[in-house]
PDB file of C-alpha atoms in Angstrom:
ATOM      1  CA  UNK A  38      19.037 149.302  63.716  1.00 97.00           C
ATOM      2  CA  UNK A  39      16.240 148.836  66.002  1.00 98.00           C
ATOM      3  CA  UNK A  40      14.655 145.873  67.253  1.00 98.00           C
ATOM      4  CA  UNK A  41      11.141 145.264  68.937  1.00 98.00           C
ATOM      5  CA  UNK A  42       9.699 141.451  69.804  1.00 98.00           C
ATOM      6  CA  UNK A  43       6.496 141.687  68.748  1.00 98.00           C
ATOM      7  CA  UNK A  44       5.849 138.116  70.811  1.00 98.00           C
ATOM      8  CA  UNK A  45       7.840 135.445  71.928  1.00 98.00           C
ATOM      9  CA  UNK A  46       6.143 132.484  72.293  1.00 98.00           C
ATOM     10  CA  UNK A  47       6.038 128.703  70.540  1.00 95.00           C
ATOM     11  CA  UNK A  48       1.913 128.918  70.179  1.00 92.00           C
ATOM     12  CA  UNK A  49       1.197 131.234  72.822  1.00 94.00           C
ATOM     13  CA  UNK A  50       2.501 131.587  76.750  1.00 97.00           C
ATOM     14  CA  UNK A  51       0.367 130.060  78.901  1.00 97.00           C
ATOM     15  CA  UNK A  52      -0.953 128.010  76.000  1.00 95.00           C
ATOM     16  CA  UNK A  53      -4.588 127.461  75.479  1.00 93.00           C
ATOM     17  CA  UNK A  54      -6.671 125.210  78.137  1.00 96.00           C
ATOM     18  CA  UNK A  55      -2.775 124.036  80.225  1.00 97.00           C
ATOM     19  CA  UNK A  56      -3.160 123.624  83.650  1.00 96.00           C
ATOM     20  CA  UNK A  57       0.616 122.870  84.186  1.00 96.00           C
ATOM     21  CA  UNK A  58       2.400 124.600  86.773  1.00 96.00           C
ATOM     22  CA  UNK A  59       4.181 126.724  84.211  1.00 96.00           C
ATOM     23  CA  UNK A  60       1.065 127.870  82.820  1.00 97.00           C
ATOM     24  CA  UNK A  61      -0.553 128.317  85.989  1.00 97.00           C
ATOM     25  CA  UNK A  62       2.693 130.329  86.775  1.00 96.00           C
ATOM     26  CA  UNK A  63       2.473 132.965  83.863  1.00 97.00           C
ATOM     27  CA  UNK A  64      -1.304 133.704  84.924  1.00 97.00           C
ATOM     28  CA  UNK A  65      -0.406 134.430  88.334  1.00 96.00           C
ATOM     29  CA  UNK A  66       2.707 136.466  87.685  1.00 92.00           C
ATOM     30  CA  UNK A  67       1.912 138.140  84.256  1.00 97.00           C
ATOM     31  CA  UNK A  68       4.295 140.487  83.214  1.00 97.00           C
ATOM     32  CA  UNK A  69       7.209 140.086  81.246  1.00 98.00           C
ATOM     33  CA  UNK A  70       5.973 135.645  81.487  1.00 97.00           C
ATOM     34  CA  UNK A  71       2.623 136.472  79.043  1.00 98.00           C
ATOM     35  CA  UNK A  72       3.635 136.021  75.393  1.00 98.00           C
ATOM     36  CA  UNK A  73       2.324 136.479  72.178  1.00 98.00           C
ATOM     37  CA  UNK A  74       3.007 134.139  69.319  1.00 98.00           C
ATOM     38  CA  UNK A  75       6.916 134.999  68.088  1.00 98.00           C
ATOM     39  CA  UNK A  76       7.414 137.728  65.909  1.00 98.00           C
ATOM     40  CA  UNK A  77      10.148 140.528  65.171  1.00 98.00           C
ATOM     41  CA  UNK A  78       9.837 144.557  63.751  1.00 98.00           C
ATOM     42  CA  UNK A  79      13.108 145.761  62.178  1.00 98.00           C
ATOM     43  CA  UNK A  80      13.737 149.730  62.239  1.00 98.00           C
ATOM     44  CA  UNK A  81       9.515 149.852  62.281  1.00 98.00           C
ATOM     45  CA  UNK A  82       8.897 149.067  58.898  1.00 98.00           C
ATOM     46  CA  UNK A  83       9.724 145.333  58.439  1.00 98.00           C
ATOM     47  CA  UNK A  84       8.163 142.481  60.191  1.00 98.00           C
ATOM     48  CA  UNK A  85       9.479 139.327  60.325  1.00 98.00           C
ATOM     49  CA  UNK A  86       6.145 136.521  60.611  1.00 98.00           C
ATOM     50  CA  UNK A  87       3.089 138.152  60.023  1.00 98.00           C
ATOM     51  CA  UNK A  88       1.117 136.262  62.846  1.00 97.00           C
ATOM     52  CA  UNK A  89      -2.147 136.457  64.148  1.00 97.00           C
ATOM     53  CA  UNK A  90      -0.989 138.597  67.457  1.00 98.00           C
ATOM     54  CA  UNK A  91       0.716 140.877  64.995  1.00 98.00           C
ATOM     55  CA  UNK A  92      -1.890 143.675  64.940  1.00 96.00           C
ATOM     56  CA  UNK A  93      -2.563 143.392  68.678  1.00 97.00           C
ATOM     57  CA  UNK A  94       1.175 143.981  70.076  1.00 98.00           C
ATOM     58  CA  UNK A  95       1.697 146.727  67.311  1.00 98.00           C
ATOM     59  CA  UNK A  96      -0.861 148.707  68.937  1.00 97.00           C
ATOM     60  CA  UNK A  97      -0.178 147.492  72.817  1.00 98.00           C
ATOM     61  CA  UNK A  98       3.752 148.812  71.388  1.00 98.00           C
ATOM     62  CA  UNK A  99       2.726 151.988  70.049  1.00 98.00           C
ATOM     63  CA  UNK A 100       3.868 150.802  66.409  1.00 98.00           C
ATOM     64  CA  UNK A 101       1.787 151.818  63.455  1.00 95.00           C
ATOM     65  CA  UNK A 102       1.444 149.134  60.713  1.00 93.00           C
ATOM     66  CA  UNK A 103       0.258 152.104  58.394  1.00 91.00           C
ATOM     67  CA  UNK A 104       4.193 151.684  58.257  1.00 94.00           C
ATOM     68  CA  UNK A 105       5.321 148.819  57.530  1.00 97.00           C
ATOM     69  CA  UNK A 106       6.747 148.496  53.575  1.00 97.00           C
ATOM     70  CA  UNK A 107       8.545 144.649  53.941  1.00 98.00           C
ATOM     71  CA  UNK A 108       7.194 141.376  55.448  1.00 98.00           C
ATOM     72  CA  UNK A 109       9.750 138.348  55.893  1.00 98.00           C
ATOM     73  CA  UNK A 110       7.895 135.257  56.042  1.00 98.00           C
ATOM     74  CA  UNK A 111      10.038 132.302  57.631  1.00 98.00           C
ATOM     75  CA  UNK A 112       6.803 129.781  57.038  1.00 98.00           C
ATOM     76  CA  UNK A 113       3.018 129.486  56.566  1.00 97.00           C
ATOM     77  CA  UNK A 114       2.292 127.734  60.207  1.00 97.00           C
ATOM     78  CA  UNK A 115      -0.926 128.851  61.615  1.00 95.00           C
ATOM     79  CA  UNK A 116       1.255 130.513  64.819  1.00 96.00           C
ATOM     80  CA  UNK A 117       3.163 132.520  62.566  1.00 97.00           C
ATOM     81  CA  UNK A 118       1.526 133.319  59.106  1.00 98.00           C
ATOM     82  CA  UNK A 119      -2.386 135.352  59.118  1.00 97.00           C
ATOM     83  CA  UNK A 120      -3.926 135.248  56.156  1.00 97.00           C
ATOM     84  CA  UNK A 121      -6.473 137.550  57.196  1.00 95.00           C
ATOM     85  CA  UNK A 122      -3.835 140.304  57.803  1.00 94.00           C
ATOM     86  CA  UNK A 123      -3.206 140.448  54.242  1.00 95.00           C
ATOM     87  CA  UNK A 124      -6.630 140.573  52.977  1.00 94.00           C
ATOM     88  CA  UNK A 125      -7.372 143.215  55.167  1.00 91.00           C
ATOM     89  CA  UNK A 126      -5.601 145.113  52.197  1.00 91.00           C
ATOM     90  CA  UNK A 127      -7.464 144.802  49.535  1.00 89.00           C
ATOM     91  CA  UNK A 128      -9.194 147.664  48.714  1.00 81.00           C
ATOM     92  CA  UNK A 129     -13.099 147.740  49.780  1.00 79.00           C
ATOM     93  CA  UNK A 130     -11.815 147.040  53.729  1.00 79.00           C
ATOM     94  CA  UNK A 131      -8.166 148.611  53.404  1.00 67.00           C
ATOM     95  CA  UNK A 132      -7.158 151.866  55.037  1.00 66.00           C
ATOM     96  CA  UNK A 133      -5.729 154.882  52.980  1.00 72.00           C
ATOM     97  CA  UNK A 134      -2.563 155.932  51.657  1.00 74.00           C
ATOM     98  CA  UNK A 135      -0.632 152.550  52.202  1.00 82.00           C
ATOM     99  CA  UNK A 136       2.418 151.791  50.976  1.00 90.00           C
ATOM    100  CA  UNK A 137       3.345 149.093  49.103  1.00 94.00           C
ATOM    101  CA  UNK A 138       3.895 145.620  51.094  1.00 97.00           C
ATOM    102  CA  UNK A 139       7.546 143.677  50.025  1.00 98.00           C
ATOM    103  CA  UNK A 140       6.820 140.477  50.909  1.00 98.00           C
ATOM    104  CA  UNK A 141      10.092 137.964  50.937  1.00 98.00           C
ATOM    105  CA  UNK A 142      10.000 134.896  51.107  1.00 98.00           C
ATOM    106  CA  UNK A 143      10.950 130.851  49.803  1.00 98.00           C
ATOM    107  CA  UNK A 144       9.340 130.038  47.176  1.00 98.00           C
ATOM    108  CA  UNK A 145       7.599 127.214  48.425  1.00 98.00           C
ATOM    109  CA  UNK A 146       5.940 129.452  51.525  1.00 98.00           C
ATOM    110  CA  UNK A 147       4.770 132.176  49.375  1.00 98.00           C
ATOM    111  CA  UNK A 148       2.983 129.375  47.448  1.00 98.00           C
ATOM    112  CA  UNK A 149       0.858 128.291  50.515  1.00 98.00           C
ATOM    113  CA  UNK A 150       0.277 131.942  51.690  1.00 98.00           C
ATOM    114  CA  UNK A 151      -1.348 132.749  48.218  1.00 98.00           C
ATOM    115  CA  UNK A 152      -3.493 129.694  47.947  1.00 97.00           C
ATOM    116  CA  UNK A 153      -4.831 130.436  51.939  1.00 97.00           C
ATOM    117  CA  UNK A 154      -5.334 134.183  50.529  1.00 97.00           C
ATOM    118  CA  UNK A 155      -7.479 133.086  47.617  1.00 95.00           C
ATOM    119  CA  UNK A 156      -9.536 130.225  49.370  1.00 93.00           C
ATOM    120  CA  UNK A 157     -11.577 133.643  50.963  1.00 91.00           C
ATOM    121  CA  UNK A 158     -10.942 136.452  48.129  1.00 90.00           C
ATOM    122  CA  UNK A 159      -9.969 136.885  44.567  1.00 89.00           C
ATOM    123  CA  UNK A 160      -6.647 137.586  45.477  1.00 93.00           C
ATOM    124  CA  UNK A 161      -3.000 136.021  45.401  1.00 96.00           C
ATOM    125  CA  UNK A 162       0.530 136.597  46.037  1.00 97.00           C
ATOM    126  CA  UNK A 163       1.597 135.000  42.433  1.00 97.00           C
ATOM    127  CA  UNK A 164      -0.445 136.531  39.467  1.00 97.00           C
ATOM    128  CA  UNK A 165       0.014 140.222  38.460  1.00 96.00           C
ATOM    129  CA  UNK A 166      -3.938 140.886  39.327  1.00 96.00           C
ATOM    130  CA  UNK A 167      -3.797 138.986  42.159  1.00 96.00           C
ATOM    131  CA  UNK A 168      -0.704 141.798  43.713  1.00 96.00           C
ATOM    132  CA  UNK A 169      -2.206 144.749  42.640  1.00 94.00           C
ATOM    133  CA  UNK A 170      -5.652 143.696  44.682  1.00 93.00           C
ATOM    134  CA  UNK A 171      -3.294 143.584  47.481  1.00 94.00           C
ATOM    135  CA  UNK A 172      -0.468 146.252  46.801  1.00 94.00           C
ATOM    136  CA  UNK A 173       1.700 143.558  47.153  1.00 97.00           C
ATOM    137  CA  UNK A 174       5.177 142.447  45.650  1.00 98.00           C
ATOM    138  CA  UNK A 175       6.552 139.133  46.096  1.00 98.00           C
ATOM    139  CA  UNK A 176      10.361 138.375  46.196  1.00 98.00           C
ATOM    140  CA  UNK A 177      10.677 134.554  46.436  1.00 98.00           C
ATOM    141  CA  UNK A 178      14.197 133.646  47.784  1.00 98.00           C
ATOM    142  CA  UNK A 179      16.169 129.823  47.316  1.00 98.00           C
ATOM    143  CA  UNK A 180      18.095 128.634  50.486  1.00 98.00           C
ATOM    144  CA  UNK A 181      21.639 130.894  50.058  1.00 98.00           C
ATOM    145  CA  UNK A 182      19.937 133.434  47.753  1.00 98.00           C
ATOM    146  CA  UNK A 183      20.044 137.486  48.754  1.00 98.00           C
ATOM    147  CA  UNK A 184      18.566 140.196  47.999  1.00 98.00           C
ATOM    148  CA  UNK A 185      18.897 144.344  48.006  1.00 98.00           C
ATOM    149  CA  UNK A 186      15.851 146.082  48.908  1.00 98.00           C
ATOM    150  CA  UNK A 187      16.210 149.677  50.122  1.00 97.00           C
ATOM    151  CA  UNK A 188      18.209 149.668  52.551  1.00 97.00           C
ATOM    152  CA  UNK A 189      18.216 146.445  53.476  1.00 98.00           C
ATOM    153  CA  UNK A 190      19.848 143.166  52.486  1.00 98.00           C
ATOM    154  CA  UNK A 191      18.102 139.770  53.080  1.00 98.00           C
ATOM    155  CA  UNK A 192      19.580 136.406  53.291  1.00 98.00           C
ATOM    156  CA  UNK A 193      17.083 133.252  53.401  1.00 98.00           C
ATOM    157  CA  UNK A 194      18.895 130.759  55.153  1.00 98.00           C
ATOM    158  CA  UNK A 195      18.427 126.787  55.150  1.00 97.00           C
ATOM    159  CA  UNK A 196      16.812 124.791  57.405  1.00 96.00           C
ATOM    160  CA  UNK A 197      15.261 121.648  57.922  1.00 92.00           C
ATOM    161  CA  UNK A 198      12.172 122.682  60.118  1.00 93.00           C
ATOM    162  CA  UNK A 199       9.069 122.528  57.132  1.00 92.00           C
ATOM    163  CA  UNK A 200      10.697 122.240  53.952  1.00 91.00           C
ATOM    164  CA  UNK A 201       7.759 120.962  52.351  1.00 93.00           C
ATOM    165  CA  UNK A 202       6.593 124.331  52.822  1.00 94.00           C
ATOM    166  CA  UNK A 203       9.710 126.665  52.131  1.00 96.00           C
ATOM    167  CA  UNK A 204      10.198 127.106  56.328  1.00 97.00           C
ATOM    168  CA  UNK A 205      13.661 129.743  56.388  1.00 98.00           C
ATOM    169  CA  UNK A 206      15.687 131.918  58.608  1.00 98.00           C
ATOM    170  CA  UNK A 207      16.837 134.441  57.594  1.00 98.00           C
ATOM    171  CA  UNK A 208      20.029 137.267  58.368  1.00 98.00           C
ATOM    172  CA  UNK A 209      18.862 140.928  57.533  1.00 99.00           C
ATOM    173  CA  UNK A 210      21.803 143.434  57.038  1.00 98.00           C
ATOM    174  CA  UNK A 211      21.385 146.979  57.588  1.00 98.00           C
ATOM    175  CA  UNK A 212      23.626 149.830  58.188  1.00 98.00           C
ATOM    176  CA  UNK A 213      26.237 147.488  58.354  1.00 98.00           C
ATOM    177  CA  UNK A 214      25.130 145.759  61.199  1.00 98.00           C
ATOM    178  CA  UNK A 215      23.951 141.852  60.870  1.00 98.00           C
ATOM    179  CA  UNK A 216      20.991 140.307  62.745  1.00 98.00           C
ATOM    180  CA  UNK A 217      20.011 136.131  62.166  1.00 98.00           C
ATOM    181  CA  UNK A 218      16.748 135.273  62.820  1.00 98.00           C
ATOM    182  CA  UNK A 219      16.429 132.010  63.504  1.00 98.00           C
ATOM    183  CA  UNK A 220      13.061 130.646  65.288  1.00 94.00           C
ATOM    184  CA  UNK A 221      11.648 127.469  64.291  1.00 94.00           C
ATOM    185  CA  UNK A 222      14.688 125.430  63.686  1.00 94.00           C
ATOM    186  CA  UNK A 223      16.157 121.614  64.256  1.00 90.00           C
ATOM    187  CA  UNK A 224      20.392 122.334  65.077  1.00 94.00           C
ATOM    188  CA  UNK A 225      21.585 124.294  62.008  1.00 97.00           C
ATOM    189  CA  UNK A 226      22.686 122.320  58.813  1.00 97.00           C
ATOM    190  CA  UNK A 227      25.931 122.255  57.117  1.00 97.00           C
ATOM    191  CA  UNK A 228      24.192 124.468  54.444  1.00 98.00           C
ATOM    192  CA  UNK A 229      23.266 126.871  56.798  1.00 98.00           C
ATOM    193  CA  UNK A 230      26.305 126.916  58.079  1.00 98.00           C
ATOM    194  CA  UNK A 231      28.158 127.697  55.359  1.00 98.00           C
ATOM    195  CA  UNK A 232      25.907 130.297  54.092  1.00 98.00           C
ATOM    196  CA  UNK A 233      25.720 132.067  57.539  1.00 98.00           C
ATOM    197  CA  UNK A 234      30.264 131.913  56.820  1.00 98.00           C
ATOM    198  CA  UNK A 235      30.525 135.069  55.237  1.00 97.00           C
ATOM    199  CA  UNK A 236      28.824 137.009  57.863  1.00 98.00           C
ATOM    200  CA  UNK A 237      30.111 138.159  61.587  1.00 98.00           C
ATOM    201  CA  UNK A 238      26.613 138.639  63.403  1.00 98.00           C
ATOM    202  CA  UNK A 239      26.140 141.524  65.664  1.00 98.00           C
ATOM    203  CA  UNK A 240      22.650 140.094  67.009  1.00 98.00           C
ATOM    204  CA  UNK A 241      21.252 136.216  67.038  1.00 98.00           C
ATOM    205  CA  UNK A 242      17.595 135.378  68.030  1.00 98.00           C
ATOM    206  CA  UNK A 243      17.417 131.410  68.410  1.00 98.00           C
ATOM    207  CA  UNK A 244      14.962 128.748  68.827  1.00 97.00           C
ATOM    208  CA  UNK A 245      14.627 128.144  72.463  1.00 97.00           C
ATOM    209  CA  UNK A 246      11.158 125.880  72.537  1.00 96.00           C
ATOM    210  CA  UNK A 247      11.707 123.315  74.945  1.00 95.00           C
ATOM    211  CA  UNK A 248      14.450 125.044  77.581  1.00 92.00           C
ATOM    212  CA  UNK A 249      15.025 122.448  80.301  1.00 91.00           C
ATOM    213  CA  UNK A 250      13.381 119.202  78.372  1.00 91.00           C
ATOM    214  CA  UNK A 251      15.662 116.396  77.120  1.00 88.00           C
ATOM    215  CA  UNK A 252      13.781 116.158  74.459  1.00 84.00           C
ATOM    216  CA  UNK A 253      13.310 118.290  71.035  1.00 82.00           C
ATOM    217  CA  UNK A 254      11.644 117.773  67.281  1.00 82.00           C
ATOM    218  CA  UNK A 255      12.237 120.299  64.863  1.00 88.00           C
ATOM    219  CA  UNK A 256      12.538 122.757  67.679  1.00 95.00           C
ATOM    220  CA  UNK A 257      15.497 123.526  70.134  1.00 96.00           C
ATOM    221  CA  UNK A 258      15.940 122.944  73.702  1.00 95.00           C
ATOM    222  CA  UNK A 259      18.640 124.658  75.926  1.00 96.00           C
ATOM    223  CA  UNK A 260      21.251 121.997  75.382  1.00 96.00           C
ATOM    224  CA  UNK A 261      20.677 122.152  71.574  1.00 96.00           C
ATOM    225  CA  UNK A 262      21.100 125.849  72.153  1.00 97.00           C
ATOM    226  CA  UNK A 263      24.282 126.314  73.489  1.00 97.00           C
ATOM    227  CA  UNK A 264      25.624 123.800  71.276  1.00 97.00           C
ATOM    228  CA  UNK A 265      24.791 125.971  68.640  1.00 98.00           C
ATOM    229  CA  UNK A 266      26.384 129.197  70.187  1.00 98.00           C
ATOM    230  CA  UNK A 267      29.382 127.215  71.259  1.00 98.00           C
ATOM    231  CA  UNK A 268      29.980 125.902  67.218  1.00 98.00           C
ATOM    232  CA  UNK A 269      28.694 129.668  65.719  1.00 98.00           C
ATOM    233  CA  UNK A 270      31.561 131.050  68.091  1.00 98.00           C
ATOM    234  CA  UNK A 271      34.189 128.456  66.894  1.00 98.00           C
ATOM    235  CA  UNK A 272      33.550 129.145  63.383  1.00 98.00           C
ATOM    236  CA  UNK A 273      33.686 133.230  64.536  1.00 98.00           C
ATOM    237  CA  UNK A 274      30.351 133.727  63.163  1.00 98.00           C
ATOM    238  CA  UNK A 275      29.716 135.159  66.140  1.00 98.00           C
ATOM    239  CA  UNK A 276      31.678 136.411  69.002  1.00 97.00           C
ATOM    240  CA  UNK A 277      31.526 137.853  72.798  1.00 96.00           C
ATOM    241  CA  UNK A 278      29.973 141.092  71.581  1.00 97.00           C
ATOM    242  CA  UNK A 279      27.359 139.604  69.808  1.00 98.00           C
ATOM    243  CA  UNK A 280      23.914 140.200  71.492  1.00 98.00           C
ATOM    244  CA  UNK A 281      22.551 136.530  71.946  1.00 98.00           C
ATOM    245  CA  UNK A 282      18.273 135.935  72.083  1.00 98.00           C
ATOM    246  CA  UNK A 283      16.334 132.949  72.816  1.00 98.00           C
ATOM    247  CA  UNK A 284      13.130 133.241  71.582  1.00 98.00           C
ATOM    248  CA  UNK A 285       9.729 131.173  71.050  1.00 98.00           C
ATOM    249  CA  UNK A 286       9.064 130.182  74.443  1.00 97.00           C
ATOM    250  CA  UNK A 287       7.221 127.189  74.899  1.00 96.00           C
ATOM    251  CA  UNK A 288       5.361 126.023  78.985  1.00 95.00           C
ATOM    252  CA  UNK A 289       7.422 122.521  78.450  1.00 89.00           C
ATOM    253  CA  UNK A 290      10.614 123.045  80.099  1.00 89.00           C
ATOM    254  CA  UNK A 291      10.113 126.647  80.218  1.00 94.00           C
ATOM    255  CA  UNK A 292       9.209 128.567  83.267  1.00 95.00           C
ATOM    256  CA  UNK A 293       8.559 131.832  84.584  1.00 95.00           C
ATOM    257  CA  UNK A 294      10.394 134.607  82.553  1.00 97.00           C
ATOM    258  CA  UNK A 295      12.611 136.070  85.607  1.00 96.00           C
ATOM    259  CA  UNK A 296      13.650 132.197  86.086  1.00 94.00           C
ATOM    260  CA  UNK A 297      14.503 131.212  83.097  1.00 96.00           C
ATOM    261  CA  UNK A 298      16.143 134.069  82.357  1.00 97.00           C
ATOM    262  CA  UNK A 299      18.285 134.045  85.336  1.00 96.00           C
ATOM    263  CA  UNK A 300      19.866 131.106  83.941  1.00 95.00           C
ATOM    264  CA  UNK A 301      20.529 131.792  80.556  1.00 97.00           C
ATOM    265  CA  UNK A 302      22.210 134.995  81.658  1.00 97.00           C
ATOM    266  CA  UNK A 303      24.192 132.953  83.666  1.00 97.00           C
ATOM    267  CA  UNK A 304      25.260 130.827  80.411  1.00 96.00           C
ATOM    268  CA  UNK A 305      25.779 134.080  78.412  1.00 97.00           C
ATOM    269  CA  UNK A 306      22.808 135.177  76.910  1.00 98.00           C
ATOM    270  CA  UNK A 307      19.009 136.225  77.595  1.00 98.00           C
ATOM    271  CA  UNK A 308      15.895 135.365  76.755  1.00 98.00           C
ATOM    272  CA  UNK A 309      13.904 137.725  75.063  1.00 98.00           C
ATOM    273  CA  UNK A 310      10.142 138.778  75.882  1.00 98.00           C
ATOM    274  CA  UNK A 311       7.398 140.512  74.383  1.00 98.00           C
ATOM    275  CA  UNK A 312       7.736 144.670  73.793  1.00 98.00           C
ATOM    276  CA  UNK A 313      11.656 144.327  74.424  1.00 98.00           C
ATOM    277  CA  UNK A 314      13.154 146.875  72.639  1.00 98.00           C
ATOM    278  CA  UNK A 315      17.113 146.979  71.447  1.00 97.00           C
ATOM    279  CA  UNK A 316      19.177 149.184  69.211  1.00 97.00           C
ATOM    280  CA  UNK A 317      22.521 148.043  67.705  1.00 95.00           C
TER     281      UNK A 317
END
């Protein structure tokens, strides 16, 4: 299974019109500390959070969305659903020979991406018309619910983060090899938790928002973090050889990349960046 971070970042990294020092930082330095809003590419063909610097670090990554047959949507927030990606599809403005798009997702969250889809076109993600304008199929997935698709196996996974809006995580199996994907997330619930039991997880990618901050809302922060490694491993979820990501990067409490990832490796893990690449 391959891996590529599309973007790492809570928002974007340096955020919009900041003038903190962190900020400030990541324009001098560049590099590895510039991030695009978070999103993930599985084996080059499925995208986790169709975002709106999607198309931009598939070309800067030499990735060809031509390819991609499944999107994984963990929720409709601005920073990680387009809209505009998927009406680029339908027909009068799409490009040739596309496959057919497998878009999974809760319930709820394919809801909201339809109606944003149909406030601009005559298109949706829920009637029969509405697909086939698209080339789209919708799999809508309950909290604990999985699915085979191809080659693949999908898990949504609970948590509390937007449920108003169907907000998910969710593990992705392939090749018997486990990843969890897990941005956007308070500390995991005891439903998570128990649906995350029957797996042992070769890769995690974590909410890491607010690092060094002693504060966190419906985000993590590093001590937040490692409590949630430290229980994952107790419950042998996970274990020394799993390959352990913090991801969505916000500037509070979050500094240049070589610094703060000094210090995770340090606690046993890394922190991921845009165009990182891993196989497993």
């Amino acid at each position: 299974m391959k891996i590529t971070f599309l973007g790492t970042a809570a928002i974007g990294y340096p955020l919009s019109f900041c003038n903190c020092d962190n900020c400030k930082n990541a324009r001098l330095h560049k590099g590895k500390s510039i991030r695009k809003r978070a999103s993930l590419l599985i084996n080059d063909e499925m995208i986790i959070d169709l975002g709106p610097d999607v198309q931009t670090a598939m070309t800067m990554y030499d990735k060809d969305m031509g390819n991609v047959k499944y999107l994984l949507q963990t929720h409709p927030h601005l920073d990680h659903y387009n809209e505009e990606m998927l009406i680029a599809r339908i027909p009068y403005m799409s490009m040739k020979n596309q496959y057919r798009l497998n878009i999974i997702a809760h319930p709820l969250c394919i809801d909201n991406m339809s109606s944003r889809i149909s406030r601009f076109e005559n298109a949706d993600l829920i009637t029969e018309e509405g697909k086939e304008k698209l080339l789209v199929n919708t799999i809508s997935l309950n909290y604990g619910e999985k699915i085979d698709i191809d080659n693949y196996q999908v898990k949504c996974i609970h948590t509390l983060h937007d449920e108003k809006h169907g907000s998910a995580l969710f593990v992705v199996t392939y090749d018997n090899k486990n990843i969890f994907y897990a941005t956007d997330t308070r500390s995991l619930t005891e439903e998570a938790i128990k649906e995350l039991s029957e797996y042992k997880l070769d890769v995690i990618i974590l909410d890491h928002t607010f690092g060094k901050t002693d504060y966190s809302f419906s985000h993590l922060n590093e001590d937040l973090f490692m409590k949630e490694i430290n229980n994952l491993k107790e419950l042998n979820i996970i274990d020394n050889n799993t390959k352990i990501y913090g991801t969505h990067i916000s500037h509070d409490g979050m500094g240049c990349h070589d610094e703060i990832e000094e210090i995770a490796v340090n606690s046993g893990y890394n922190i991921a960046y845009d165009g990182l690449e891993i196989n497993i």
